[in-house]
Amino acid sequence: RQAHAYHMVDPSPWPLTGATAALLLTSGLAVWFHYHSTTLMTLGLILMLLTMYQWWRDIVREGTYMGHHTPPVQKGLRYGMILFITSEVFFFLGFFWAFFHSSLAPTPELGGCWPPTGITPLDPFEVPLLNTAVLLASGVTVTWAHHSLMEGQRKEAIQSLALTILLGCYFTTLQAMEYYEAPFNCAE
Amino acid sequence: MALASTATLLRRAFASAAAAHGGHEGGARTWKILTFVVALPGVGVCMANAWLKMQHGSHDPPEFISYPHLRIRTKPFPWGDGNHSLFHNSHTNPLPTGYEGPHH
């Protein structure tokens, strides 16, 4: 019996399979680009999906049936989420930096102007605005799901979560359409 | 960007208002109402707007000029014939040599 409230995790193979999947995916990508074989990458993908399913299944078991997610453990999990969101913020910061670097002082190779010569930008108030509304709406529905869960309302929790996922699928579909319709692509 | 932060501010105001008086019973109900009165109608309005704009925006793709800074092919794509981008659309995406076939 332990004399503390922390979670001493049982030995698990998933960190190893996850790391192996990462290796197979990255090297598989390089092999695909240079030697035109998708075998390694496919193996990595399968291993990654298996790892995700089994690792998260184990976490659900540990946190519910086995009672390991005590308040101090939950606090740690919250810290983890905060750290992840922070890293996500920096991820986007990078994109904004790159954009402003290129657009505020456009090089002669682009025609010395922004947007670059030959590039017709998308109207931000068309599909991009719709996608913003979809994402914000999914934030509202997921908050509804959260509160339903906390209040023990199973049916509403499922409904609101389903709505959230539906909105996510709608966003992805719209993005795919935008990618297809756009007059420019990654080679520009 | 401004739209997103304004909406976020509004959402935060709603959330703290709900927390202040709704407490633990009102929470889910408040957000359910917000979903069907604000969020989903907002999406609907933007859908209508996008649809209307798309209808009277259809025009021919711009004429092809072989700029060196566009349609870069330092290495063939690892799929197909190596010359088509992943979401290639022959109506709007010319190849480095020009639009494919008779384009409309």
Short mmCIF file of N, CA and C in Angstrom, two decimals, chain A residues 32-34 36 96 109-111 116-120 123 125-127 129-130 132-134 136-141 143-144 147-148 151 153 156 159 163 167 170 175-177 179-188, chain B residues 1 3-4 7-8 11 23-29 31-32 34-36 39-40 42-44 46-47 49-50 53-54 57 62 67-73 75-79 85-90 92-94:
data_model
loop_
_atom_site.label_atom_id
_atom_site.label_comp_id
_atom_site.label_asym_id
_atom_site.label_seq_id
_atom_site.Cartn_x
_atom_site.Cartn_y
_atom_site.Cartn_z
N TRP A 32 9.76 7.28 -48.51
CA TRP A 32 8.73 7.53 -49.52
C TRP A 32 9.17 8.62 -50.50
N PHE A 33 9.74 9.69 -49.94
CA PHE A 33 10.15 10.81 -50.79
C PHE A 33 11.28 10.44 -51.74
N HIS A 34 12.21 9.58 -51.25
CA HIS A 34 13.41 9.33 -52.05
C HIS A 34 13.42 8.00 -52.78
N HIS A 36 10.41 5.97 -53.11
CA HIS A 36 9.08 5.64 -53.61
C HIS A 36 8.47 4.37 -53.03
N PHE A 96 2.82 32.93 -37.66
CA PHE A 96 2.61 34.37 -37.79
C PHE A 96 3.92 35.09 -38.06
N GLU A 109 12.27 38.59 -55.69
CA GLU A 109 11.87 37.34 -56.34
C GLU A 109 10.36 37.19 -56.42
N LEU A 110 9.63 37.84 -55.49
CA LEU A 110 8.17 37.76 -55.49
C LEU A 110 7.55 38.88 -56.33
N GLY A 111 8.38 39.77 -56.84
CA GLY A 111 7.86 40.92 -57.56
C GLY A 111 7.86 42.16 -56.69
N PRO A 116 2.34 38.18 -53.54
CA PRO A 116 3.33 38.07 -54.62
C PRO A 116 2.65 38.11 -55.99
N THR A 117 3.40 38.54 -57.01
CA THR A 117 2.87 38.59 -58.36
C THR A 117 2.35 37.22 -58.77
N GLY A 118 1.18 37.18 -59.35
CA GLY A 118 0.63 35.92 -59.84
C GLY A 118 -0.16 35.15 -58.81
N ILE A 119 -0.20 35.63 -57.57
CA ILE A 119 -0.99 34.96 -56.53
C ILE A 119 -2.28 35.72 -56.30
N THR A 120 -3.41 35.02 -56.48
CA THR A 120 -4.71 35.63 -56.16
C THR A 120 -5.16 35.10 -54.80
N ASP A 123 -10.76 35.23 -50.62
CA ASP A 123 -11.53 36.25 -49.90
C ASP A 123 -11.72 35.77 -48.47
N PHE A 125 -13.56 36.73 -46.18
CA PHE A 125 -14.92 36.79 -45.65
C PHE A 125 -15.85 35.81 -46.32
N GLU A 126 -15.25 34.85 -47.08
CA GLU A 126 -16.07 33.79 -47.66
C GLU A 126 -15.96 32.55 -46.77
N VAL A 127 -15.30 31.49 -47.29
CA VAL A 127 -15.19 30.26 -46.50
C VAL A 127 -14.36 30.43 -45.22
N LEU A 129 -14.26 32.86 -43.14
CA LEU A 129 -15.14 33.38 -42.09
C LEU A 129 -16.09 32.30 -41.60
N LEU A 130 -16.63 31.54 -42.56
CA LEU A 130 -17.52 30.43 -42.18
C LEU A 130 -16.80 29.45 -41.28
N THR A 132 -14.32 30.05 -39.32
CA THR A 132 -14.14 30.65 -38.00
C THR A 132 -15.39 30.45 -37.17
N ALA A 133 -16.56 30.68 -37.80
CA ALA A 133 -17.83 30.51 -37.09
C ALA A 133 -18.01 29.06 -36.66
N VAL A 134 -17.62 28.13 -37.55
CA VAL A 134 -17.76 26.71 -37.22
C VAL A 134 -16.89 26.35 -36.02
N LEU A 136 -15.69 28.37 -33.64
CA LEU A 136 -16.21 29.01 -32.43
C LEU A 136 -17.45 28.27 -31.93
N ALA A 137 -18.32 27.88 -32.89
CA ALA A 137 -19.52 27.15 -32.51
C ALA A 137 -19.15 25.83 -31.82
N SER A 138 -18.11 25.16 -32.35
CA SER A 138 -17.72 23.90 -31.73
C SER A 138 -17.17 24.13 -30.33
N GLY A 139 -16.62 25.31 -30.07
CA GLY A 139 -16.17 25.66 -28.72
C GLY A 139 -17.36 25.78 -27.78
N VAL A 140 -18.46 26.35 -28.29
CA VAL A 140 -19.67 26.48 -27.48
C VAL A 140 -20.26 25.09 -27.20
N THR A 141 -20.35 24.26 -28.24
CA THR A 141 -20.95 22.93 -28.05
C THR A 141 -20.10 22.05 -27.12
N THR A 143 -18.27 23.13 -24.67
CA THR A 143 -18.48 23.63 -23.32
C THR A 143 -19.81 23.11 -22.78
N TRP A 144 -20.81 23.06 -23.66
CA TRP A 144 -22.09 22.46 -23.28
C TRP A 144 -21.85 21.00 -22.87
N HIS A 147 -20.18 20.80 -19.37
CA HIS A 147 -21.10 21.04 -18.26
C HIS A 147 -22.09 19.89 -18.10
N SER A 148 -22.54 19.32 -19.23
CA SER A 148 -23.46 18.18 -19.15
C SER A 148 -22.80 17.03 -18.43
N GLU A 151 -22.56 17.61 -14.78
CA GLU A 151 -23.86 17.54 -14.12
C GLU A 151 -24.48 16.15 -14.23
N GLN A 153 -25.45 14.55 -16.91
CA GLN A 153 -26.51 14.42 -17.90
C GLN A 153 -25.99 13.64 -19.10
N GLU A 156 -27.48 14.43 -22.86
CA GLU A 156 -27.06 15.73 -23.39
C GLU A 156 -25.56 15.76 -23.67
N GLN A 159 -25.10 14.06 -26.96
CA GLN A 159 -25.61 14.90 -28.05
C GLN A 159 -24.66 16.04 -28.36
N LEU A 163 -22.42 16.77 -31.69
CA LEU A 163 -22.53 18.03 -32.44
C LEU A 163 -21.15 18.65 -32.63
N LEU A 167 -19.36 19.34 -36.22
CA LEU A 167 -18.82 20.65 -36.63
C LEU A 167 -17.36 20.52 -37.05
N TYR A 170 -17.31 19.10 -40.46
CA TYR A 170 -17.73 20.13 -41.41
C TYR A 170 -16.56 21.06 -41.72
N GLN A 175 -12.31 22.88 -45.44
CA GLN A 175 -10.89 23.11 -45.68
C GLN A 175 -10.42 22.32 -46.90
N ALA A 176 -10.81 21.06 -46.98
CA ALA A 176 -10.41 20.23 -48.12
C ALA A 176 -10.90 20.87 -49.42
N MET A 177 -12.16 21.37 -49.40
CA MET A 177 -12.71 22.03 -50.59
C MET A 177 -11.90 23.25 -50.95
N TYR A 179 -8.76 23.80 -50.26
CA TYR A 179 -7.48 23.36 -50.81
C TYR A 179 -7.62 22.98 -52.27
N TYR A 180 -8.75 22.35 -52.61
CA TYR A 180 -8.96 21.90 -53.98
C TYR A 180 -9.23 23.07 -54.90
N GLU A 181 -10.04 24.04 -54.44
CA GLU A 181 -10.45 25.15 -55.30
C GLU A 181 -9.39 26.24 -55.43
N ALA A 182 -8.41 26.28 -54.51
CA ALA A 182 -7.49 27.40 -54.49
C ALA A 182 -6.64 27.46 -55.76
N PRO A 183 -6.39 28.67 -56.27
CA PRO A 183 -5.57 28.80 -57.47
C PRO A 183 -4.08 28.65 -57.18
N PHE A 184 -3.70 28.52 -55.91
CA PHE A 184 -2.29 28.34 -55.57
C PHE A 184 -2.16 27.10 -54.70
N ASN A 185 -0.94 26.53 -54.64
CA ASN A 185 -0.72 25.35 -53.80
C ASN A 185 0.65 25.44 -53.16
N CYS A 186 1.11 24.34 -52.54
CA CYS A 186 2.34 24.40 -51.76
C CYS A 186 3.57 24.60 -52.62
N ALA A 187 3.45 24.42 -53.94
CA ALA A 187 4.61 24.60 -54.80
C ALA A 187 4.78 26.06 -55.22
N GLU A 188 3.90 26.94 -54.72
CA GLU A 188 4.02 28.34 -55.13
C GLU A 188 4.96 29.02 -54.17
N MET B 1 -9.45 37.73 -37.40
CA MET B 1 -8.68 37.73 -36.13
C MET B 1 -9.42 38.55 -35.09
N LEU B 3 -12.50 39.36 -35.19
CA LEU B 3 -13.80 38.71 -34.96
C LEU B 3 -13.63 37.61 -33.92
N ALA B 4 -12.53 36.83 -34.07
CA ALA B 4 -12.33 35.70 -33.15
C ALA B 4 -12.16 36.19 -31.72
N ALA B 7 -15.42 37.55 -30.22
CA ALA B 7 -16.33 36.45 -29.87
C ALA B 7 -15.84 35.73 -28.63
N THR B 8 -14.50 35.59 -28.52
CA THR B 8 -13.96 34.92 -27.33
C THR B 8 -14.27 35.72 -26.08
N ARG B 11 -17.80 35.21 -25.21
CA ARG B 11 -18.00 33.89 -24.61
C ARG B 11 -17.57 33.89 -23.16
N GLY B 23 -24.41 28.72 -11.27
CA GLY B 23 -23.79 27.70 -10.42
C GLY B 23 -23.68 26.38 -11.14
N HIS B 24 -23.88 25.26 -10.40
CA HIS B 24 -23.65 23.98 -11.03
C HIS B 24 -24.88 23.44 -11.75
N GLU B 25 -26.08 23.98 -11.47
CA GLU B 25 -27.25 23.47 -12.19
C GLU B 25 -27.41 24.17 -13.52
N GLY B 26 -27.16 25.49 -13.56
CA GLY B 26 -27.46 26.23 -14.78
C GLY B 26 -26.47 26.04 -15.89
N GLY B 27 -25.25 25.61 -15.57
CA GLY B 27 -24.16 25.53 -16.54
C GLY B 27 -24.53 24.95 -17.87
N ALA B 28 -24.93 23.67 -17.89
CA ALA B 28 -25.18 22.99 -19.16
C ALA B 28 -26.31 23.67 -19.92
N ARG B 29 -27.36 24.08 -19.20
CA ARG B 29 -28.51 24.69 -19.85
C ARG B 29 -28.12 25.98 -20.56
N TRP B 31 -25.20 26.85 -21.79
CA TRP B 31 -24.43 26.59 -23.01
C TRP B 31 -25.27 25.92 -24.08
N LYS B 32 -26.29 25.17 -23.67
CA LYS B 32 -27.21 24.59 -24.65
C LYS B 32 -27.96 25.70 -25.37
N LEU B 34 -26.98 28.84 -25.63
CA LEU B 34 -26.01 29.55 -26.47
C LEU B 34 -25.77 28.82 -27.78
N THR B 35 -25.73 27.48 -27.71
CA THR B 35 -25.51 26.68 -28.92
C THR B 35 -26.59 26.95 -29.93
N PHE B 36 -27.85 26.85 -29.54
CA PHE B 36 -28.93 26.91 -30.51
C PHE B 36 -29.39 28.32 -30.85
N ALA B 39 -24.54 30.23 -31.46
CA ALA B 39 -23.50 29.54 -32.23
C ALA B 39 -24.00 29.00 -33.56
N LEU B 40 -25.02 28.13 -33.52
CA LEU B 40 -25.48 27.51 -34.77
C LEU B 40 -26.11 28.51 -35.74
N GLY B 42 -25.23 31.56 -36.00
CA GLY B 42 -24.06 32.27 -36.51
C GLY B 42 -23.43 31.52 -37.66
N VAL B 43 -23.32 30.20 -37.49
CA VAL B 43 -22.79 29.36 -38.56
C VAL B 43 -23.69 29.45 -39.78
N GLY B 44 -25.00 29.39 -39.55
CA GLY B 44 -25.95 29.48 -40.65
C GLY B 44 -25.81 30.78 -41.44
N CYS B 46 -23.16 32.67 -41.69
CA CYS B 46 -21.90 32.63 -42.45
C CYS B 46 -22.01 31.69 -43.65
N MET B 47 -22.78 30.63 -43.51
CA MET B 47 -22.98 29.71 -44.63
C MET B 47 -23.70 30.44 -45.76
N ASN B 49 -23.90 33.65 -46.27
CA ASN B 49 -23.00 34.67 -46.80
C ASN B 49 -21.99 34.09 -47.78
N ALA B 50 -21.36 32.97 -47.38
CA ALA B 50 -20.36 32.33 -48.25
C ALA B 50 -21.01 31.86 -49.55
N LYS B 53 -21.76 34.87 -51.83
CA LYS B 53 -20.52 35.42 -52.40
C LYS B 53 -19.95 34.51 -53.46
N MET B 54 -20.05 33.20 -53.26
CA MET B 54 -19.48 32.26 -54.21
C MET B 54 -20.22 32.31 -55.53
N GLY B 57 -19.18 35.20 -57.67
CA GLY B 57 -17.74 35.39 -57.78
C GLY B 57 -17.12 34.55 -58.88
N PRO B 62 -7.09 33.23 -63.89
CA PRO B 62 -6.21 34.22 -64.54
C PRO B 62 -5.38 33.57 -65.65
N TYR B 67 5.85 32.43 -64.29
CA TYR B 67 6.74 33.05 -63.31
C TYR B 67 7.68 32.00 -62.71
N PRO B 68 8.98 32.35 -62.51
CA PRO B 68 9.90 31.37 -61.92
C PRO B 68 9.69 31.14 -60.42
N HIS B 69 9.02 32.09 -59.73
CA HIS B 69 8.85 31.92 -58.28
C HIS B 69 7.60 31.12 -57.95
N LEU B 70 6.85 30.72 -58.98
CA LEU B 70 5.65 29.91 -58.74
C LEU B 70 5.80 28.53 -59.37
N ARG B 71 4.96 27.60 -58.98
CA ARG B 71 4.94 26.25 -59.55
C ARG B 71 6.34 25.63 -59.56
N ILE B 72 6.97 25.71 -58.37
CA ILE B 72 8.35 25.24 -58.23
C ILE B 72 8.39 23.72 -58.22
N ARG B 73 9.35 23.17 -58.96
CA ARG B 73 9.51 21.71 -59.02
C ARG B 73 10.98 21.34 -58.84
N LYS B 75 11.96 19.06 -56.98
CA LYS B 75 11.94 17.60 -56.81
C LYS B 75 10.54 17.16 -57.17
N PRO B 76 10.38 16.06 -57.93
CA PRO B 76 9.02 15.63 -58.27
C PRO B 76 8.25 15.22 -57.02
N PHE B 77 6.92 15.44 -57.01
CA PHE B 77 6.08 14.98 -55.91
C PHE B 77 6.15 13.46 -55.86
N PRO B 78 6.12 12.85 -54.65
CA PRO B 78 6.24 11.39 -54.58
C PRO B 78 4.99 10.62 -54.98
N TRP B 79 4.02 11.25 -55.67
CA TRP B 79 2.82 10.53 -56.08
C TRP B 79 2.55 10.83 -57.55
N SER B 85 0.23 18.77 -57.71
CA SER B 85 0.18 18.95 -56.26
C SER B 85 -0.93 18.07 -55.68
N LEU B 86 -0.94 17.94 -54.36
CA LEU B 86 -1.84 16.98 -53.72
C LEU B 86 -3.32 17.26 -53.98
N PHE B 87 -3.71 18.55 -53.96
CA PHE B 87 -5.11 18.91 -54.19
C PHE B 87 -5.26 19.55 -55.56
N HIS B 88 -4.56 18.99 -56.55
CA HIS B 88 -4.54 19.58 -57.88
C HIS B 88 -5.93 19.68 -58.49
N ASN B 89 -6.21 20.85 -59.05
CA ASN B 89 -7.49 21.14 -59.66
C ASN B 89 -7.20 21.69 -61.05
N SER B 90 -7.44 20.90 -62.11
CA SER B 90 -7.01 21.32 -63.44
C SER B 90 -7.67 22.61 -63.92
N THR B 92 -8.21 25.39 -61.92
CA THR B 92 -7.58 26.57 -61.31
C THR B 92 -6.08 26.45 -61.12
N ASN B 93 -5.53 25.22 -61.23
CA ASN B 93 -4.09 25.06 -61.01
C ASN B 93 -3.37 24.71 -62.30
N PRO B 94 -2.67 25.68 -62.90
CA PRO B 94 -1.88 25.32 -64.09
C PRO B 94 -0.63 24.55 -63.68
#
